[in-house]
Structures are given as structure tokens and as C-alpha cells.
Short mmCIF file of C-alpha atoms in Angstrom, two decimals:
data_model
loop_
_atom_site.label_atom_id
_atom_site.label_comp_id
_atom_site.label_asym_id
_atom_site.label_seq_id
_atom_site.Cartn_x
_atom_site.Cartn_y
_atom_site.Cartn_z
CA MET A 1465 -1.62 2.95 -15.89
CA ALA A 1466 -3.17 6.42 -15.76
CA LYS A 1467 -2.97 8.38 -12.51
CA LEU A 1468 -6.24 10.29 -12.67
CA ALA A 1469 -7.04 13.33 -10.55
CA MET A 1470 -10.21 15.37 -10.62
CA LEU A 1471 -9.25 18.75 -12.03
CA ASN A 1472 -9.65 21.66 -9.61
CA ASN A 1473 -8.33 25.20 -9.32
CA VAL A 1474 -6.66 24.64 -5.94
CA GLU A 1475 -4.41 21.61 -6.41
CA HIS A 1476 -3.86 22.33 -10.12
CA ARG A 1477 -3.58 26.08 -10.02
CA GLU A 1478 -0.08 26.09 -11.52
CA LEU A 1479 -0.49 23.03 -13.72
CA ARG A 1480 0.23 23.37 -17.43
CA VAL A 1481 -0.24 21.12 -20.45
CA ASN A 1482 2.12 20.91 -23.41
CA THR A 1483 -0.01 21.02 -26.58
CA CYS A 1484 2.76 20.19 -29.05
CA TYR A 1485 2.69 16.85 -30.84
CA GLY A 1486 5.36 14.18 -30.97
CA GLU A 1487 6.31 10.58 -30.24
CA GLU A 1488 7.35 11.58 -26.72
CA PHE A 1489 3.70 12.44 -26.05
CA GLY A 1490 2.36 9.15 -27.42
CA ASP A 1491 1.19 10.58 -30.74
CA ASN A 1492 2.90 7.84 -32.79
CA ILE A 1493 -0.39 5.97 -33.19
CA MET A 1494 -1.70 4.20 -36.27
CA ASN A 1495 -5.34 5.12 -35.67
CA THR A 1496 -7.83 6.54 -33.23
CA LEU A 1497 -11.58 6.60 -32.66
CA ALA A 1498 -13.54 8.89 -34.98
CA ILE A 1499 -16.69 10.71 -33.79
CA PRO A 1500 -19.50 10.88 -36.41
CA SER A 1501 -19.95 14.64 -35.91
CA GLU A 1502 -16.39 15.20 -37.18
CA PHE A 1503 -16.56 12.91 -40.23
CA ARG A 1504 -16.90 15.88 -42.61
CA SER A 1505 -13.68 17.42 -41.26
CA LEU A 1506 -11.81 14.12 -41.02
CA GLN A 1507 -12.53 13.01 -44.57
CA ALA A 1508 -10.55 15.95 -45.95
CA ASP A 1509 -7.27 14.37 -44.73
CA TYR A 1510 -7.63 10.79 -43.54
CA PRO A 1511 -9.21 7.46 -44.47
CA ILE A 1512 -12.08 6.61 -42.11
CA VAL A 1513 -12.70 2.89 -41.66
CA LEU A 1514 -14.50 0.55 -39.28
CA HIS A 1515 -12.83 -1.80 -36.80
CA LYS A 1516 -14.66 -4.59 -35.01
CA ASN A 1517 -14.39 -4.74 -31.24
CA GLU A 1518 -13.90 -8.47 -30.68
CA ASP A 1519 -15.21 -8.27 -27.11
CA THR A 1520 -18.52 -6.53 -27.90
CA GLY A 1521 -18.94 -7.17 -31.63
CA GLN A 1522 -19.52 -3.45 -32.19
CA PHE A 1523 -18.04 -1.77 -35.24
CA LEU A 1524 -16.15 1.38 -34.31
CA PRO A 1525 -15.25 4.13 -36.79
CA MET A 1526 -11.51 4.73 -36.82
CA VAL A 1527 -9.35 7.30 -38.58
CA LEU A 1528 -6.07 6.02 -40.03
CA PHE A 1529 -2.71 7.78 -39.67
CA GLY A 1530 -0.45 5.02 -40.98
CA PHE A 1531 -0.13 1.44 -42.19
CA GLU A 1532 1.42 -0.22 -39.13
CA GLN A 1533 1.43 0.01 -35.35
CA GLU A 1534 3.14 3.05 -33.79
CA GLU A 1535 3.18 4.84 -37.14
CA ASN A 1536 1.70 8.32 -37.56
CA LEU A 1537 2.58 9.74 -40.96
CA PHE A 1538 1.06 13.11 -40.06
CA LEU A 1539 3.66 13.79 -37.37
CA LYS A 1540 6.55 16.05 -38.33
CA GLU A 1541 8.79 17.18 -35.48
CA ASP A 1542 6.36 18.82 -33.02
CA GLN A 1543 3.63 19.54 -35.58
CA TRP A 1544 0.57 17.68 -36.84
CA GLN A 1545 0.58 18.00 -40.63
CA ALA A 1546 -3.12 18.07 -41.48
CA SER A 1547 -5.92 20.62 -41.73
CA TYR A 1548 -7.84 18.98 -38.87
CA VAL A 1549 -6.75 17.09 -35.75
CA PRO A 1550 -9.23 14.48 -34.43
CA LEU A 1551 -11.06 15.11 -31.17
CA MET A 1552 -9.58 12.00 -29.53
CA VAL A 1553 -6.11 13.42 -30.13
CA ARG A 1554 -6.97 16.98 -29.09
CA ARG A 1555 -8.42 15.85 -25.77
CA GLY A 1556 -4.84 15.35 -24.56
CA PRO A 1557 -4.44 13.98 -21.02
CA PHE A 1558 -8.07 14.61 -20.04
CA LEU A 1559 -11.09 12.39 -19.45
CA ILE A 1560 -14.72 13.26 -18.76
CA GLY A 1561 -16.84 12.03 -15.86
CA PHE A 1562 -20.10 12.88 -14.14
CA GLN A 1563 -20.82 13.38 -10.46
CA GLU A 1564 -23.93 11.82 -8.98
CA PRO A 1565 -26.65 14.43 -8.39
CA ARG A 1566 -27.80 15.61 -4.99
CA GLY A 1567 -31.54 15.69 -4.58
CA GLY A 1568 -33.20 16.45 -7.89
CA ASP A 1569 -30.18 18.02 -9.51
CA GLU A 1570 -28.82 16.78 -12.83
CA LYS A 1571 -25.46 15.05 -13.05
CA SER A 1572 -22.62 17.54 -13.32
CA MET A 1573 -19.64 17.08 -15.62
CA VAL A 1574 -16.20 16.75 -14.09
CA ILE A 1575 -12.85 16.66 -15.85
CA SER A 1576 -10.04 14.35 -14.79
CA VAL A 1577 -6.41 14.76 -15.77
CA ASP A 1578 -3.82 12.00 -16.04
CA MET A 1579 -1.00 13.29 -13.86
CA ASP A 1580 1.42 10.73 -15.31
CA ASN A 1581 0.82 11.88 -18.87
CA PRO A 1582 4.03 13.33 -20.39
CA ARG A 1583 2.13 16.45 -21.50
CA VAL A 1584 1.36 17.40 -17.91
CA GLY A 1585 3.85 19.57 -16.02
CA GLN A 1586 5.07 23.12 -15.72
CA GLU A 1587 5.31 24.00 -19.42
CA GLY A 1588 2.61 24.82 -21.94
CA GLU A 1589 -0.98 26.01 -21.59
CA ARG A 1590 -2.21 27.13 -18.21
CA LEU A 1591 -5.37 25.44 -16.93
CA PHE A 1592 -6.43 28.19 -14.54
CA GLU A 1593 -6.11 31.94 -14.34
CA PRO A 1594 -4.36 33.46 -11.27
CA PHE A 1595 -7.71 34.00 -9.51
CA GLY A 1596 -8.99 30.50 -10.22
CA ASP A 1597 -11.09 30.91 -13.36
CA SER A 1598 -10.70 28.35 -16.12
CA THR A 1599 -8.52 29.46 -19.01
CA GLU A 1600 -9.73 29.47 -22.61
CA TYR A 1601 -7.71 26.30 -23.16
CA THR A 1602 -9.52 24.47 -20.33
CA ASN A 1603 -12.88 25.60 -21.71
CA GLN A 1604 -11.89 24.24 -25.11
CA VAL A 1605 -10.95 20.90 -23.51
CA ALA A 1606 -14.34 20.77 -21.78
CA ASP A 1607 -16.08 21.30 -25.12
CA ILE A 1608 -14.00 18.58 -26.78
CA LEU A 1609 -14.79 16.12 -23.99
CA GLN A 1610 -18.51 16.86 -24.27
CA GLN A 1611 -18.40 16.24 -28.02
CA ILE A 1612 -16.65 12.90 -27.42
CA ASP A 1613 -19.16 11.92 -24.74
CA LYS A 1614 -22.15 12.72 -26.97
CA GLY A 1615 -20.42 10.93 -29.81
CA GLN A 1616 -20.52 7.56 -28.03
CA ALA A 1617 -24.27 7.25 -28.58
CA ALA A 1618 -23.88 8.45 -32.17
CA ILE A 1619 -21.23 5.77 -32.83
CA GLU A 1620 -23.50 3.06 -31.47
CA GLU A 1621 -26.46 4.27 -33.56
CA PHE A 1622 -24.33 4.57 -36.69
CA SER A 1623 -22.71 1.13 -36.49
CA ARG A 1624 -25.98 -0.57 -35.49
CA ALA A 1625 -27.84 1.00 -38.44
CA LEU A 1626 -25.20 -0.15 -40.92
CA GLY A 1627 -24.91 -3.62 -39.37
CA ASN A 1628 -28.65 -4.27 -39.29
CA LEU A 1629 -28.85 -3.82 -43.07
CA ASP A 1630 -25.64 -5.70 -43.83
CA LEU A 1631 -23.96 -2.56 -45.14
CA ILE A 1632 -20.54 -3.36 -43.67
CA GLU A 1633 -17.92 -5.28 -45.62
CA PRO A 1634 -14.30 -6.21 -44.87
CA PHE A 1635 -11.51 -4.84 -46.99
CA SER A 1636 -7.77 -5.27 -47.32
CA PHE A 1637 -5.28 -2.90 -48.89
CA GLU A 1638 -1.81 -3.72 -50.17
CA VAL A 1639 0.71 -0.96 -50.80
CA LYS A 1640 3.89 -1.29 -52.82
CA LEU A 1641 6.28 1.47 -51.82
CA ASN A 1642 8.89 3.18 -53.97
CA SER A 1643 11.52 1.29 -51.98
CA GLY A 1644 10.11 -2.01 -53.22
CA GLU A 1645 8.68 -2.92 -49.82
CA THR A 1646 5.02 -3.83 -49.44
CA ARG A 1647 2.60 -3.08 -46.65
CA ARG A 1648 -0.73 -4.84 -46.20
CA LEU A 1649 -3.59 -3.30 -44.27
CA GLU A 1650 -6.01 -5.90 -42.84
CA GLY A 1651 -8.64 -6.24 -40.14
CA PHE A 1652 -10.69 -3.23 -41.15
CA TYR A 1653 -14.13 -2.76 -42.70
CA THR A 1654 -15.89 -0.17 -44.80
CA VAL A 1655 -19.38 0.68 -46.05
CA HIS A 1656 -20.73 -1.44 -48.90
CA GLU A 1657 -21.28 1.29 -51.48
CA GLU A 1658 -23.54 -0.64 -53.88
CA LYS A 1659 -25.88 -1.80 -51.12
CA LEU A 1660 -26.00 1.71 -49.69
CA ALA A 1661 -26.90 3.13 -53.11
CA SER A 1662 -29.72 0.58 -53.48
CA LEU A 1663 -31.55 1.78 -50.37
CA GLY A 1664 -34.84 3.48 -50.99
CA GLY A 1665 -38.15 4.53 -49.54
CA VAL A 1666 -38.62 4.68 -45.80
CA ILE A 1667 -35.14 3.32 -44.98
CA LEU A 1668 -33.38 5.93 -47.10
CA GLU A 1669 -35.47 8.71 -45.58
CA ASP A 1670 -34.76 7.41 -42.08
CA PHE A 1671 -31.02 7.23 -42.76
CA ALA A 1672 -31.01 10.76 -44.14
CA GLN A 1673 -32.92 12.19 -41.18
CA ARG A 1674 -30.66 10.53 -38.61
CA GLY A 1675 -27.43 11.51 -40.38
CA ILE A 1676 -26.49 7.88 -41.06
CA LEU A 1677 -26.50 8.45 -44.83
CA HIS A 1678 -24.25 11.49 -44.55
CA GLY A 1679 -21.80 9.64 -42.30
CA ALA A 1680 -21.69 6.62 -44.59
CA TYR A 1681 -20.90 8.69 -47.66
CA MET A 1682 -18.28 10.68 -45.75
CA MET A 1683 -16.59 7.36 -44.94
CA ILE A 1684 -16.72 6.25 -48.57
CA ALA A 1685 -15.33 9.60 -49.77
CA SER A 1686 -12.52 9.43 -47.20
CA LEU A 1687 -11.06 6.32 -48.83
CA GLY A 1688 -9.79 8.66 -51.53
CA ASN A 1689 -7.13 9.71 -49.02
CA PHE A 1690 -5.21 6.43 -49.32
CA PRO A 1691 -3.00 7.83 -52.13
CA LYS A 1692 -2.10 10.72 -49.80
CA LEU A 1693 -1.22 8.24 -47.07
CA ILE A 1694 0.94 6.26 -49.51
CA GLU A 1695 2.73 9.44 -50.57
CA LEU A 1696 3.46 10.30 -46.94
CA LYS A 1697 4.72 6.77 -46.36
CA ASN A 1698 7.04 6.97 -49.38
CA ARG A 1699 8.51 10.20 -48.02
CA SER A 1700 9.24 8.56 -44.68
CA VAL A 1701 11.20 5.53 -45.93
#
């Protein structure tokens, strides 16, 4: 369980965060949440699919790193082998929150850090300058967290728009490796390309204006990365 502490320049003046990647930091993950604003960057390297939250029924966009649990084919030693690293990975041990306003003030953003996270310690990027100012790294983290926070509403809008028009379909994917082994990917969904292409008139215009159309086609295009994922898997076995 996470041990969260509100980040401040007094208690955490000397705190550092290791920004390398590796299994020891929990980066051996099969997938993670994808934010619609980063679909264009993600689709250059990874398949983007949808996964249904069984508790809420909501379809969540996910980016795939492997074919089975605890498998990240983009990890090599302490490096992430791709042109773009997803926001949910780059956020590291940090979470965003908001303090209740006083009087008529707006809510203010606060950053929490998981003190039990293996990245947190005395090595890596400083969080604060000697006189208490936030470092460039901390400012970057704040920007990433804001993008993730704004992305929650975008995810809901995106999945609701696709679901309302029955544009989501399940898919399965079976891979035969060079070793003779097979891997089967199940439990994921994608955009129904033919139904999407048949949209017209007001609906098509609405989808284009809201960015739904762009996001849907980025997801479809990203499926072309499965051969790359298979190649990485073959290298690893």
C-alpha cells in the first residue's frame, strides 16, 4: 500500500527520485492507461486498445507493452526502448490532488509522493533547489500530472462517444513465436473500423470537432505495431 506524503520543500528538501527504468521499479507491466492527448505519440510505438472496467462498465484506452502479465518488451536494462514513454509511466511515484479553497479561491493543486516507492530515496533527480524552489524535474512532473488529470474527462468522453454508437468491438490476437510457443491476447477491444467509416453528417462533424474521430483513427493505426511487439517478443525468448 502506498505511503503518500504531500510534497513540500521542508520535509523533502533532500529527497531525490531515480528516473531510470527497470523491473526493480515496477516497470515490468503489460499495459497502462493511455491519455487521448498522447494518442498521436503513442501510436508510433505501441498498440492502443480498449479494456472494459468490470466494476463501472467504462471502456478505458490502454497501451500494450507485452502479451502477458508482468511483461514489458520495451524494457532493456535501465532503459525504455521507444521514442515516447507514456504519461502514466513518466509520472513516477507521484499523484495529483487538490486542496479545498478558502473563501472564494479556486482549488489549488497539490502533489503527493509515495515514500515507499522504490524510486524514492537519496539518488537521482532532486525535487527542490537548495533555497526551496522546485527543480525543473518537479515542474515537469507537475505538468505530467495535470495532463493526466485533464485526461480523465477526455477518456470518459471518448469511450462514451464510441459506446453510444456501438463503435467498440472485442478482438483476440494469437501469436506463434519462432520458438514454436503461442501466446493469445484476449479481453481487449478496439474501434470498429467499418462502422466508423460509415459515419456521416452531423455525427461525423461532431466527432471531428471533439477530437473523437482523430483518437479513433489513431487507435486503429496503432494496431500496426503488433508485428513490432511480436519481433520484440521473439528476441526475448
